[in-house]
XYZ file of C-alpha atoms in Angstrom:
410
model
C -0.034 0.000 -0.022
C 1.200 3.309 -0.832
C 2.332 5.900 2.063
C -0.212 8.320 3.421
C -0.195 11.322 1.484
C -2.275 14.492 0.547
C -4.244 12.925 -2.113
C -5.032 13.273 -5.848
C -6.605 16.684 -5.478
C -3.381 18.420 -4.199
C -3.368 22.129 -5.437
C -7.148 22.315 -5.892
C -8.630 25.073 -3.942
C -11.946 24.922 -2.553
C -14.111 27.562 -0.816
C -16.880 26.021 1.339
C -19.634 28.504 2.528
C -20.783 26.935 5.862
C -23.949 25.368 6.539
C -24.861 21.773 7.645
C -25.624 18.472 6.065
C -24.589 17.255 2.656
C -22.550 20.381 1.530
C -19.997 20.178 4.623
C -19.726 16.224 3.844
C -18.944 17.080 0.188
C -16.407 19.484 1.149
C -14.799 16.948 3.596
C -14.531 14.428 0.576
C -12.675 16.827 -1.474
C -10.421 17.678 1.580
C -10.022 14.003 2.161
C -8.750 13.758 -1.422
C -6.175 16.414 -0.911
C -7.907 19.655 -1.929
C -7.122 22.827 0.267
C -10.692 23.536 1.564
C -11.298 26.804 3.371
C -14.544 26.820 5.173
C -16.233 30.283 5.568
C -17.888 30.166 8.916
C -20.157 32.883 9.897
C -20.293 34.557 13.498
C -22.542 32.512 15.700
C -22.060 29.390 13.660
C -24.267 27.220 11.578
C -23.218 23.948 13.181
C -25.047 20.715 14.029
C -25.290 21.398 17.786
C -22.152 19.374 18.706
C -18.637 20.718 19.805
C -16.753 21.745 16.533
C -14.025 19.566 17.909
C -16.209 16.388 17.160
C -17.524 17.520 13.847
C -15.534 15.083 11.656
C -17.267 16.597 8.461
C -14.923 19.718 9.072
C -11.770 17.466 9.062
C -8.850 18.298 6.786
C -10.279 21.915 6.418
C -9.227 25.284 7.573
C -11.691 27.912 8.749
C -12.044 31.745 8.506
C -14.761 33.743 9.987
C -16.791 36.039 7.642
C -20.021 38.052 8.363
C -21.662 37.989 4.843
C -24.106 40.705 6.219
C -21.247 43.025 7.117
C -20.113 45.596 4.753
C -16.805 43.922 3.860
C -18.078 40.435 4.073
C -19.098 39.622 0.390
C -15.828 41.191 -0.865
C -13.893 38.813 1.334
C -15.584 35.836 -0.044
C -15.190 37.145 -3.670
C -11.492 37.604 -2.984
C -11.428 33.893 -2.052
C -13.660 32.878 -4.978
C -11.060 34.611 -7.310
C -8.265 32.377 -5.995
C -10.432 29.229 -5.837
C -11.037 26.497 -8.324
C -14.450 25.258 -6.619
C -16.998 27.031 -4.395
C -19.541 25.219 -2.692
C -22.776 26.476 -1.031
C -25.959 25.036 0.655
C -28.214 28.014 0.783
C -31.656 27.999 -0.207
C -32.164 29.363 -3.863
C -31.456 32.975 -4.170
C -29.766 33.531 -0.751
C -26.239 33.552 -2.098
C -27.507 36.119 -4.655
C -28.991 38.408 -1.851
C -25.858 38.113 0.132
C -23.700 39.260 -2.853
C -21.799 36.003 -3.457
C -24.007 34.283 -6.076
C -22.859 32.613 -9.098
C -22.800 35.861 -11.328
C -20.700 37.932 -8.822
C -18.363 35.012 -8.269
C -17.945 33.919 -11.900
C -17.512 37.706 -12.969
C -14.267 37.658 -10.718
C -13.224 34.231 -11.695
C -14.512 32.841 -14.957
C -13.023 29.292 -14.630
C -14.566 28.782 -11.071
C -16.894 25.803 -10.491
C -19.714 26.895 -8.458
C -21.450 24.027 -6.800
C -24.975 24.463 -5.251
C -26.308 21.956 -2.855
C -30.059 21.897 -2.093
C -32.796 19.469 -1.375
C -35.324 20.361 -4.106
C -33.054 22.124 -6.649
C -32.726 25.688 -7.804
C -36.182 25.854 -9.543
C -39.447 23.875 -9.385
C -42.528 24.235 -7.178
C -40.726 23.147 -4.129
C -37.505 25.019 -4.699
C -38.001 27.518 -1.798
C -39.443 25.108 0.640
C -37.697 23.845 3.614
C -36.905 20.138 4.006
C -34.817 17.545 5.217
C -33.353 14.091 4.069
C -36.613 12.302 4.615
C -38.927 14.506 2.764
C -36.798 14.735 -0.302
C -36.506 11.006 -0.559
C -40.177 10.566 0.169
C -41.161 12.077 -2.924
C -38.932 10.454 -5.126
C -39.977 6.978 -4.537
C -36.735 5.637 -2.852
C -38.176 5.641 0.700
C -41.064 3.599 -0.324
C -38.871 0.555 -1.090
C -37.296 0.587 2.529
C -38.971 -1.267 5.345
C -41.327 -4.193 6.114
C -44.549 -4.311 3.786
C -47.018 -4.100 6.980
C -45.091 -1.276 8.739
C -44.191 2.484 7.613
C -41.189 2.962 5.695
C -37.987 2.590 7.619
C -35.969 5.599 7.880
C -32.170 5.213 6.686
C -30.772 7.678 8.819
C -29.670 10.646 6.452
C -27.296 8.669 4.432
C -29.634 7.861 1.448
C -30.518 11.335 0.682
C -28.191 13.861 2.158
C -25.119 12.042 1.563
C -25.754 9.444 -1.432
C -28.408 11.580 -3.151
C -26.691 14.865 -2.196
C -23.047 14.980 -1.341
C -21.608 12.277 -3.711
C -23.499 13.860 -6.572
C -22.207 17.352 -5.777
C -18.777 15.862 -5.694
C -18.898 14.129 -8.964
C -20.569 17.208 -10.430
C -17.947 19.504 -9.572
C -15.067 17.587 -10.399
C -16.551 16.856 -13.883
C -16.975 20.688 -14.201
C -13.513 21.308 -12.834
C -12.151 18.821 -15.630
C -14.240 20.864 -18.299
C -12.886 24.312 -16.862
C -9.337 23.131 -17.137
C -9.677 21.759 -20.754
C -8.878 23.856 -23.805
C -11.510 26.245 -24.323
C -13.276 25.180 -21.145
C -14.915 27.665 -18.587
C -16.623 27.638 -15.215
C -20.021 26.871 -14.488
C -22.784 26.204 -11.877
C -23.436 22.635 -10.761
C -27.077 22.510 -9.403
C -26.964 19.346 -7.240
C -30.464 18.513 -5.483
C -30.871 15.653 -3.105
C -34.248 14.882 -4.906
C -32.348 14.396 -8.248
C -29.765 12.252 -6.813
C -32.385 10.218 -5.010
C -34.117 9.625 -8.081
C -31.050 8.761 -10.060
C -29.923 6.158 -7.374
C -33.101 4.182 -8.140
C -32.308 3.832 -11.980
C -31.767 -0.090 -11.706
C -35.294 -0.410 -9.754
C -37.140 1.566 -12.345
C -35.704 -0.600 -15.201
C -36.686 -3.805 -13.131
C -40.232 -1.973 -12.669
C -40.804 -1.600 -16.279
C -39.479 -5.154 -17.085
C -42.056 -6.358 -14.641
C -39.367 -7.749 -12.345
C -40.211 -5.371 -9.385
C -43.494 -4.879 -7.755
C -44.314 -1.417 -6.840
C -44.776 -2.269 -3.046
C -42.584 -2.705 -0.072
C -41.109 -6.053 0.927
C -42.232 -7.945 -2.042
C -39.286 -7.973 -4.105
C -35.839 -9.702 -4.402
C -33.650 -6.719 -2.854
C -36.194 -5.094 -0.418
C -36.518 -7.854 2.161
C -39.397 -9.692 0.396
C -36.936 -12.364 -0.441
C -36.202 -14.801 2.727
C -32.671 -15.336 1.321
C -31.874 -11.586 1.285
C -32.453 -9.977 4.700
C -31.624 -9.874 8.310
C -32.571 -12.355 11.072
C -32.423 -12.059 14.825
C -30.232 -14.406 16.714
C -30.545 -15.989 20.272
C -28.756 -13.280 21.876
C -30.808 -10.383 20.282
C -28.299 -9.560 17.749
C -28.833 -10.036 14.023
C -27.277 -11.791 10.912
C -27.729 -10.386 7.406
C -28.171 -12.901 4.618
C -27.543 -12.260 1.041
C -27.509 -15.611 -0.757
C -28.942 -14.739 -4.002
C -27.189 -17.066 -6.330
C -27.928 -20.621 -6.368
C -24.372 -21.888 -5.362
C -24.312 -19.530 -2.412
C -27.715 -20.256 -1.348
C -26.813 -23.977 -1.528
C -24.024 -23.256 0.896
C -26.140 -21.130 3.001
C -28.833 -23.727 3.226
C -26.334 -26.309 4.296
C -24.532 -24.428 6.855
C -27.680 -23.191 8.091
C -29.248 -26.878 8.574
C -32.178 -26.695 6.256
C -33.563 -29.920 4.944
C -33.843 -30.318 1.150
C -37.628 -29.899 1.118
C -37.458 -26.711 3.067
C -34.564 -25.350 0.945
C -36.430 -26.055 -2.252
C -38.994 -23.371 -1.466
C -36.503 -20.891 -2.682
C -38.017 -21.625 -6.233
C -41.554 -21.011 -5.145
C -42.537 -17.564 -4.046
C -45.706 -18.885 -2.698
C -43.684 -20.697 -0.134
C -41.221 -17.909 0.906
C -43.208 -17.217 4.010
C -42.692 -20.689 5.061
C -38.878 -20.498 4.055
C -38.563 -17.406 6.016
C -39.996 -18.798 9.245
C -37.666 -21.736 8.888
C -34.758 -19.540 8.348
C -35.733 -17.332 11.162
C -36.230 -20.180 13.475
C -32.707 -21.575 12.722
C -31.093 -18.445 13.546
C -32.731 -18.006 16.886
C -30.842 -21.327 18.129
C -27.570 -19.745 18.241
C -25.736 -16.379 19.204
C -24.605 -13.975 16.745
C -20.873 -15.040 17.549
C -21.666 -18.674 16.949
C -23.326 -18.040 13.615
C -20.362 -15.671 12.470
C -17.855 -18.435 13.230
C -19.916 -21.072 11.378
C -20.169 -18.952 8.183
C -16.573 -17.685 8.434
C -14.602 -18.388 5.411
C -17.641 -19.606 3.367
C -19.271 -18.336 0.206
C -22.811 -18.396 1.887
C -22.976 -14.501 1.835
C -23.726 -14.201 5.627
C -22.315 -11.499 7.748
C -22.964 -10.230 11.320
C -24.782 -6.933 11.615
C -22.393 -4.830 13.650
C -23.157 -1.436 15.460
C -21.226 1.831 14.685
C -19.070 1.065 17.811
C -18.320 -2.593 16.897
C -17.522 -1.991 13.341
C -14.149 -0.671 13.735
C -13.038 -4.079 15.440
C -14.157 -6.260 12.578
C -11.192 -8.094 11.322
C -11.556 -7.252 7.532
C -12.191 -3.418 8.280
C -9.380 -3.488 10.591
C -6.961 -5.180 8.191
C -7.802 -2.705 5.393
C -7.565 0.330 7.917
C -11.212 1.316 7.028
C -11.108 3.169 10.049
C -8.521 5.366 11.461
C -7.650 7.239 14.643
C -6.573 10.908 14.627
C -6.566 13.575 17.238
C -8.035 10.993 19.651
C -11.148 10.334 17.502
C -11.869 6.996 15.961
C -13.383 7.786 12.308
C -13.926 6.601 8.903
C -10.703 6.768 6.907
C -10.728 8.600 3.486
C -12.153 6.614 0.587
C -11.686 5.456 -2.156
C -8.034 4.540 -2.180
C -5.426 5.309 -4.659
C -2.142 3.670 -5.389
C -0.089 6.584 -6.343
C -1.620 9.519 -4.447
C -3.497 8.123 -1.387
C -5.525 10.458 0.745
C -5.106 10.775 4.560
C -6.676 12.394 7.622
C -4.121 15.313 8.199
C -5.929 17.770 10.344
C -8.648 17.608 12.894
C -12.065 19.271 12.600
C -11.504 22.797 11.804
C -12.387 25.198 14.727
C -14.460 28.268 13.294
C -12.400 31.008 12.522
C -8.993 29.499 13.816
C -7.130 29.526 10.499
C -7.540 33.081 9.395
C -4.006 34.115 9.467
C -2.803 30.846 7.760
C -5.323 31.281 4.904
C -4.481 34.882 4.688
C -0.831 34.104 3.990
C -1.422 31.028 1.899
C -4.114 32.373 -0.538
C -2.808 36.012 -0.330
C -5.984 37.439 1.041
C -4.923 40.207 3.285
C -8.685 41.014 4.255
C -8.772 37.720 6.396
C -7.949 39.372 9.840
C -10.690 37.983 11.744
C -9.858 36.057 15.040
C -10.746 32.567 16.008
C -14.014 31.679 17.695
C -12.419 29.728 20.212
C -10.185 32.089 22.323
C -8.312 29.191 23.541
C -6.785 28.681 20.133
C -4.791 31.260 18.687
C -5.380 32.529 15.059
C -3.129 31.036 12.638
C -2.043 28.152 14.974
C -1.320 25.001 12.827
C -3.344 22.071 13.585
C -0.990 19.348 15.168
C -0.447 16.587 12.781
C -1.300 13.645 15.074
C -0.281 10.292 13.410
C -2.745 8.446 11.566
C -3.143 4.725 12.228
C -5.567 1.865 11.876
C -7.589 1.125 14.703
C -8.914 -2.106 16.213
C -12.072 -2.518 18.425
C -13.336 0.603 19.980
C -15.096 -0.562 22.912
C -27.980 30.078 16.577
C -27.876 29.934 12.778
C -29.644 32.184 10.189
C -32.595 30.123 9.232
C -33.139 31.886 5.802
C -29.301 31.191 4.626
C -29.549 27.465 5.116
C -31.366 24.995 2.846
C -33.030 23.539 5.953
C -35.038 25.037 8.758
C -33.509 25.805 12.061
């Protein structure tokens, strides 16, 4: 494996106008990949209600304080935008324009700038000005409807499906594609309109194809991949934990059935959807006879496609994840390591979560923006102090904002 480094986006400058949710995560991903991300925090903060020292979505970034409602605030952001490759904002449509830092003003200063906009509903349409959250965005797209048991309300997938999968990842893909265009011969900057609703629709492309082909029923818990299939789901063990089963292909299913202890007649129910309820009951009964640890040991080293369902605290201790250093420990915090991996230009966790305003002097020097003279929000941390570069290592077991400016309500 290549040694830890700064990542493939070294030399790319990103301005992030502080907010909450998918925009900060997108900026974190760019920072993990080596971009120099400067987060423009506003006085009073726009945080998620936790100590900034634990907000891991602000790792590998630097922070400056700028009051966009002050007379010189917009000019300072425009100075940063002039020197940047990418700018990311997560305001409601029209807010950046009212603050004087919208696409027209920024692109006038820097025609090659990629201006990334992260919203729930998009920059236009009947719902564009409406507040929302992950769950409301994925609700109208159909993606929420496929998650959960058929006789229960849809299950809420935290904010992973909308905010981060449908939002952050599409924003990152969009701004990097636009950056490639801007740097090509004859290329120019542009605006990237990344909406969570759009991303959530796009994520379901395969399901829409299956629906059109008659291979997917438009109801929950009745299909191959949504829990309707008894050999693709989760089952409770004798100690109250769960095992996940994904034995879709016949050869994997045969091994699963053998190790689980199903008789041939019961196992044959795989081929008859009318008997799936019978098969599910039989599988559930077998899993309830042993603990999660016992089943894990039994299926270990096989191709039965069975795995223990681990909690967030348990996951770093899984042997495979530990061997691949999927989690890392930096500054005393266990956290997911940067992904994906690069053979020649690997990323790393280089800095702890940025404290609001703590890096003004550094950024003013490095970006040649003299107007960044604001002090840190945390008086215990002097302006311009370099974050300690604590070693990154794999880990084993680890037992008042302005509501008008944000895409979501306060």
